[in-house]
Coordinates of C-alpha atoms in Angstrom, one line a residue:
M1 CA -34.0 72.9 -99.5
T2 CA -37.1 73.4 -97.4
E3 CA -37.8 76.9 -96.2
P4 CA -39.5 77.6 -92.8
A5 CA -43.2 78.1 -93.2
D6 CA -45.3 80.9 -91.8
D7 CA -48.3 79.9 -89.7
A8 CA -51.5 81.7 -89.6
D9 CA -50.2 84.3 -87.3
G10 CA -47.1 84.9 -89.3
V11 CA -44.8 83.1 -86.8
M12 CA -42.0 81.1 -88.2
T13 CA -42.1 77.3 -87.4
E14 CA -39.1 75.0 -87.0
P15 CA -38.5 72.0 -89.3
L16 CA -39.3 68.5 -88.1
A17 CA -37.1 66.8 -85.5
T18 CA -33.7 65.8 -86.6
A19 CA -34.4 62.1 -86.5
Q20 CA -37.4 62.5 -88.6
A21 CA -35.6 64.9 -90.8
D22 CA -33.0 62.3 -91.4
G23 CA -35.6 59.6 -91.9
R24 CA -34.3 57.3 -88.9
T25 CA -36.1 56.2 -85.7
A26 CA -34.9 54.8 -82.3
A27 CA -35.9 51.3 -83.4
D28 CA -33.6 51.8 -86.4
D29 CA -30.7 52.7 -83.9
T30 CA -31.4 49.5 -81.9
A31 CA -31.4 47.5 -85.0
F32 CA -28.1 48.8 -86.2
E33 CA -26.2 48.6 -82.7
G34 CA -23.2 46.4 -82.5
P35 CA -22.9 43.1 -80.6
R36 CA -20.7 44.6 -77.8
R37 CA -23.1 47.5 -77.3
R38 CA -26.0 45.1 -77.2
A39 CA -24.3 42.9 -74.6
R40 CA -23.6 45.9 -72.3
R41 CA -27.1 47.1 -72.7
E42 CA -28.5 43.6 -71.8
R43 CA -26.2 43.3 -68.7
A44 CA -27.3 46.7 -67.5
E45 CA -31.0 45.8 -68.0
R46 CA -30.5 42.5 -66.1
R47 CA -28.8 44.3 -63.2
A48 CA -31.6 46.8 -63.1
A49 CA -34.2 44.0 -63.1
Q50 CA -32.3 42.2 -60.3
A51 CA -32.1 45.4 -58.2
R52 CA -35.9 46.0 -58.7
A53 CA -36.6 42.4 -57.7
R54 CA -34.5 42.8 -54.5
A55 CA -36.2 46.0 -53.6
I56 CA -39.6 44.4 -54.1
E57 CA -38.6 41.4 -51.9
E58 CA -37.2 43.6 -49.2
A59 CA -40.3 45.8 -49.2
R60 CA -42.4 42.6 -49.0
R61 CA -40.4 41.4 -45.9
E62 CA -40.6 44.7 -44.3
A63 CA -44.3 44.9 -44.7
K64 CA -44.6 41.4 -43.2
R65 CA -42.5 42.3 -40.2
R66 CA -44.6 45.4 -39.6
A67 CA -47.7 43.4 -39.8
S68 CA -46.4 40.9 -37.2
G69 CA -45.1 43.6 -34.9
R70 CA -41.5 42.4 -35.1
I71 CA -39.8 45.4 -36.6
A72 CA -36.1 45.0 -36.1
S73 CA -34.7 48.2 -34.7
P74 CA -31.0 48.9 -35.3
P75 CA -28.8 48.2 -32.2
K76 CA -28.2 51.2 -30.1
P77 CA -24.7 52.1 -29.0
P78 CA -24.1 51.6 -25.3
A79 CA -24.9 54.6 -23.2
R80 CA -22.1 56.6 -21.7
G81 CA -23.3 55.9 -18.2
V82 CA -23.2 52.2 -18.8
V83 CA -19.6 52.4 -20.0
R84 CA -18.6 54.4 -17.0
G85 CA -20.3 51.9 -14.7
L86 CA -18.5 49.0 -16.3
K87 CA -15.2 50.8 -15.8
M88 CA -16.0 51.4 -12.2
L89 CA -17.0 47.8 -11.7
L90 CA -13.8 46.6 -13.2
A91 CA -11.7 49.0 -11.0
S92 CA -13.6 47.7 -7.9
V93 CA -12.9 44.1 -8.8
V94 CA -9.2 44.9 -9.3
L95 CA -9.0 46.7 -6.0
A96 CA -10.8 43.9 -4.2
V97 CA -8.4 41.3 -5.7
V98 CA -5.4 43.4 -4.6
G99 CA -6.8 43.9 -1.1
V100 CA -7.5 40.2 -0.6
G101 CA -4.0 39.3 -1.8
L102 CA -2.4 41.9 0.5
G103 CA -4.5 40.7 3.4
L104 CA -3.5 37.1 2.8
I105 CA 0.2 38.1 2.7
L106 CA -0.1 40.0 5.9
Y107 CA -2.1 37.2 7.6
F108 CA 0.1 34.3 6.8
T109 CA 3.6 35.9 6.7
P110 CA 5.6 37.7 9.4
A111 CA 5.8 40.9 7.3
M112 CA 3.8 42.6 10.1
S113 CA 4.2 40.6 13.2
A114 CA 4.2 41.3 17.0
R115 CA 7.9 41.6 17.4
N116 CA 7.4 44.1 20.3
I117 CA 4.7 43.9 23.0
V118 CA 4.2 47.2 24.9
V119 CA 2.4 47.1 28.3
I120 CA 1.1 50.3 29.8
G121 CA -0.6 51.0 33.1
I122 CA 1.2 48.5 35.3
G123 CA 1.9 49.3 38.9
T124 CA 1.3 46.5 41.3
V125 CA 0.7 44.1 38.4
T126 CA 4.0 43.1 36.8
R127 CA 4.8 43.0 33.1
E128 CA 5.4 39.3 33.3
E129 CA 2.0 38.7 34.7
V130 CA 0.4 40.5 31.8
L131 CA 2.5 38.7 29.2
D132 CA 1.7 35.3 30.8
A133 CA -2.0 36.1 30.7
A134 CA -1.9 37.5 27.2
R135 CA -0.3 34.3 25.8
V136 CA 0.9 36.0 22.6
R137 CA 4.1 34.5 21.0
P138 CA 6.5 37.1 19.7
G139 CA 6.6 37.0 15.9
T140 CA 2.9 36.1 15.6
P141 CA 1.3 38.0 12.6
L142 CA -0.7 40.9 13.9
L143 CA -3.8 39.9 11.9
Q144 CA -3.8 36.5 13.5
I145 CA -4.1 38.0 17.0
N146 CA -7.6 38.2 18.4
T147 CA -7.3 41.4 20.4
N148 CA -10.6 40.9 22.2
Q149 CA -9.6 37.5 23.5
V150 CA -6.2 38.8 24.6
A151 CA -7.9 41.6 26.5
D152 CA -10.3 39.2 28.2
R153 CA -7.4 37.0 29.3
V154 CA -5.5 40.0 30.7
A155 CA -8.6 41.4 32.4
A156 CA -9.0 38.0 34.2
I157 CA -5.9 39.0 36.4
R158 CA -7.3 39.6 39.8
R159 CA -5.8 43.0 40.2
V160 CA -6.8 44.2 36.7
A161 CA -10.1 46.2 36.4
S162 CA -10.0 46.5 32.6
A163 CA -7.6 45.8 29.7
R164 CA -7.4 47.0 26.1
V165 CA -5.3 45.5 23.3
Q166 CA -4.4 47.3 20.1
R167 CA -2.3 46.4 17.0
Q168 CA 0.4 49.0 16.3
Y169 CA 1.6 48.5 12.7
P170 CA 4.0 47.4 11.5
S171 CA 5.4 45.3 14.4
A172 CA 4.0 46.0 17.9
L173 CA 1.1 45.0 20.1
R174 CA -0.1 47.5 22.8
I175 CA -1.7 46.3 26.0
T176 CA -3.2 48.9 28.3
I177 CA -4.5 48.0 31.7
V178 CA -6.3 49.7 34.5
E179 CA -5.5 48.3 37.9
R180 CA -8.0 48.0 40.7
V181 CA -7.7 50.6 43.5
P182 CA -8.6 49.4 47.0
L183 CA -11.4 51.4 48.7
V184 CA -12.1 49.3 51.8
V185 CA -10.5 46.3 53.6
K186 CA -12.0 43.4 55.6
D187 CA -10.3 40.9 57.7
F188 CA -10.6 37.2 57.0
P189 CA -8.9 34.1 58.5
D190 CA -6.4 34.0 55.7
G191 CA -5.6 37.8 56.1
P192 CA -7.0 41.1 55.0
H193 CA -8.9 41.2 51.7
L194 CA -8.9 44.4 49.6
F195 CA -12.1 45.5 47.9
D196 CA -12.4 48.1 45.1
R197 CA -15.2 50.6 44.5
D198 CA -17.3 47.9 42.8
G199 CA -17.0 45.5 45.8
V200 CA -14.6 43.2 44.0
D201 CA -12.3 41.2 46.3
F202 CA -9.1 41.5 44.2
A203 CA -6.2 41.0 46.6
T204 CA -5.2 39.4 49.9
A205 CA -2.5 41.7 51.3
P206 CA -1.7 44.3 54.0
P207 CA -3.9 47.3 53.4
P208 CA -2.5 50.7 52.5
P209 CA -2.4 53.2 55.4
A210 CA -5.7 54.9 56.4
L211 CA -7.8 52.5 54.3
P212 CA -11.2 52.1 56.1
Y213 CA -12.5 48.7 57.2
I214 CA -15.9 47.6 56.1
D215 CA -18.3 45.7 58.4
V216 CA -20.8 43.7 56.4
A217 CA -21.9 40.1 56.7
D218 CA -21.0 39.0 53.1
P219 CA -19.0 41.6 51.1
G220 CA -19.1 41.3 47.4
P221 CA -20.2 43.2 44.2
T222 CA -23.8 41.9 44.4
D223 CA -24.3 42.3 48.2
P224 CA -26.7 45.2 48.8
P225 CA -25.2 46.3 52.1
T226 CA -21.7 46.3 50.5
K227 CA -22.9 48.4 47.6
A228 CA -24.7 50.8 49.9
A229 CA -21.6 51.3 52.1
L230 CA -19.3 51.9 49.1
Q231 CA -21.8 54.4 47.7
V232 CA -21.6 56.4 51.0
L233 CA -17.8 56.4 50.9
L234 CA -17.8 57.6 47.3
A235 CA -20.2 60.5 48.2
L236 CA -18.0 61.9 51.0
R237 CA -15.9 65.0 50.5
P238 CA -12.2 64.2 50.3
E239 CA -11.4 65.9 53.6
V240 CA -14.0 63.7 55.3
S241 CA -13.3 60.4 53.6
G242 CA -9.7 60.6 54.7
Q243 CA -10.9 60.6 58.4
V244 CA -13.1 57.4 58.1
A245 CA -11.6 54.4 59.9
R246 CA -14.5 52.0 59.6
I247 CA -17.9 51.8 57.9
A248 CA -20.6 49.5 59.1
A249 CA -23.7 48.4 57.1
P250 CA -25.7 45.7 58.9
S251 CA -28.5 46.7 56.5
V252 CA -28.9 49.2 53.7
A253 CA -31.0 51.4 56.1
S254 CA -28.6 51.7 59.0
I255 CA -25.1 52.8 57.8
T256 CA -22.7 54.3 60.3
L257 CA -19.2 55.7 60.1
T258 CA -16.5 55.7 62.7
L259 CA -13.8 58.3 62.3
G260 CA -10.2 57.9 63.2
D261 CA -10.5 60.0 66.4
G262 CA -13.5 57.9 67.7
R263 CA -16.3 60.2 66.6
T264 CA -19.4 58.5 65.1
V265 CA -21.6 59.5 62.2
I266 CA -25.1 58.1 61.9
W267 CA -25.8 58.1 58.2
G268 CA -29.0 56.0 57.8
T269 CA -30.0 55.1 54.2
T270 CA -28.3 56.1 50.9
D271 CA -31.1 58.5 50.1
R272 CA -29.9 62.1 49.4
A273 CA -26.3 61.0 49.8
D274 CA -24.9 64.2 48.3
E275 CA -26.9 66.4 50.7
K276 CA -25.8 64.4 53.7
A277 CA -22.2 64.6 52.6
E278 CA -22.4 68.4 52.4
K279 CA -24.1 68.7 55.8
L280 CA -21.6 66.3 57.4
A281 CA -18.6 68.3 56.2
A282 CA -20.1 71.4 57.9
L283 CA -21.1 69.5 61.1
L284 CA -17.6 68.1 61.7
T285 CA -16.3 71.6 62.3
Q286 CA -18.3 71.6 65.5
P287 CA -17.3 69.8 68.7
G288 CA -19.2 66.6 69.5
K289 CA -19.1 62.8 69.6
V290 CA -22.1 61.8 67.5
Y291 CA -23.1 63.4 64.2
D292 CA -26.5 62.5 62.9
V293 CA -27.2 63.2 59.2
S294 CA -29.8 60.5 58.7
S295 CA -32.3 63.4 58.1
P296 CA -30.3 66.0 56.2
D297 CA -33.1 68.6 56.9
L298 CA -32.4 68.3 60.7
P299 CA -28.7 67.3 61.2
T300 CA -27.7 67.1 64.8
V301 CA -24.5 67.0 66.9
K302 CA -24.3 65.4 70.3

């Protein structure tokens, strides 16, 4: 039995390693391993060698990609905003398809049709005249009715100043008209013609009571003397305009009024029409036969 030896400093030293003490080496262990153990060791060594080879090959390819500037980056997940935008786009497409489908149903089927036509604003003009001009068949789908064209046809009636057509869902069409109001009258061989404030000859009929006559050569909406005479009548105070029996305008610069009691008003041009109307209302409270307001700064009574 071997005893531990003291070194020079008197410290105890350990015996040699166990393998050496037993007289066996690692080579001896390999030499004496069994067939199964050797097979497992060899398989493990082959797998390790293959793994090293794959790692080396992948490193070589990565280096090549880096050198050529084609480093493949992993795909990024879609951003949250992109997903939200796609959802909104899909919802918009669905709504558009539904809207188009609903529109086609309403356009081609009588689900919402003009089963009732309402006419508002008629007086002298009759409902039958309006319906004849409108030319809308009951039961026509409301979306198939061109409201602008219907309004134009109704406005073409001689006594109608304007017309408006509206769809009233689910089953009505509303036609609103404004009739022309006579402002002056002029005699023609076929009878008295009524003119509105725009100078439009819209009716041939007996005039309403107290409607003033107009004396111009060629009355009409584009005739300057006609437009001047109507401008004067519209500027008069109500208490004065009701007394006018006739207005004459041989030219735009020589307009005269004749009142129902025979008095005459010299108006002149249409300049300063409001001032002249105010002075005339005051002058007519004074006795006289001729009232001259052609110069509103110096009105006179004779």
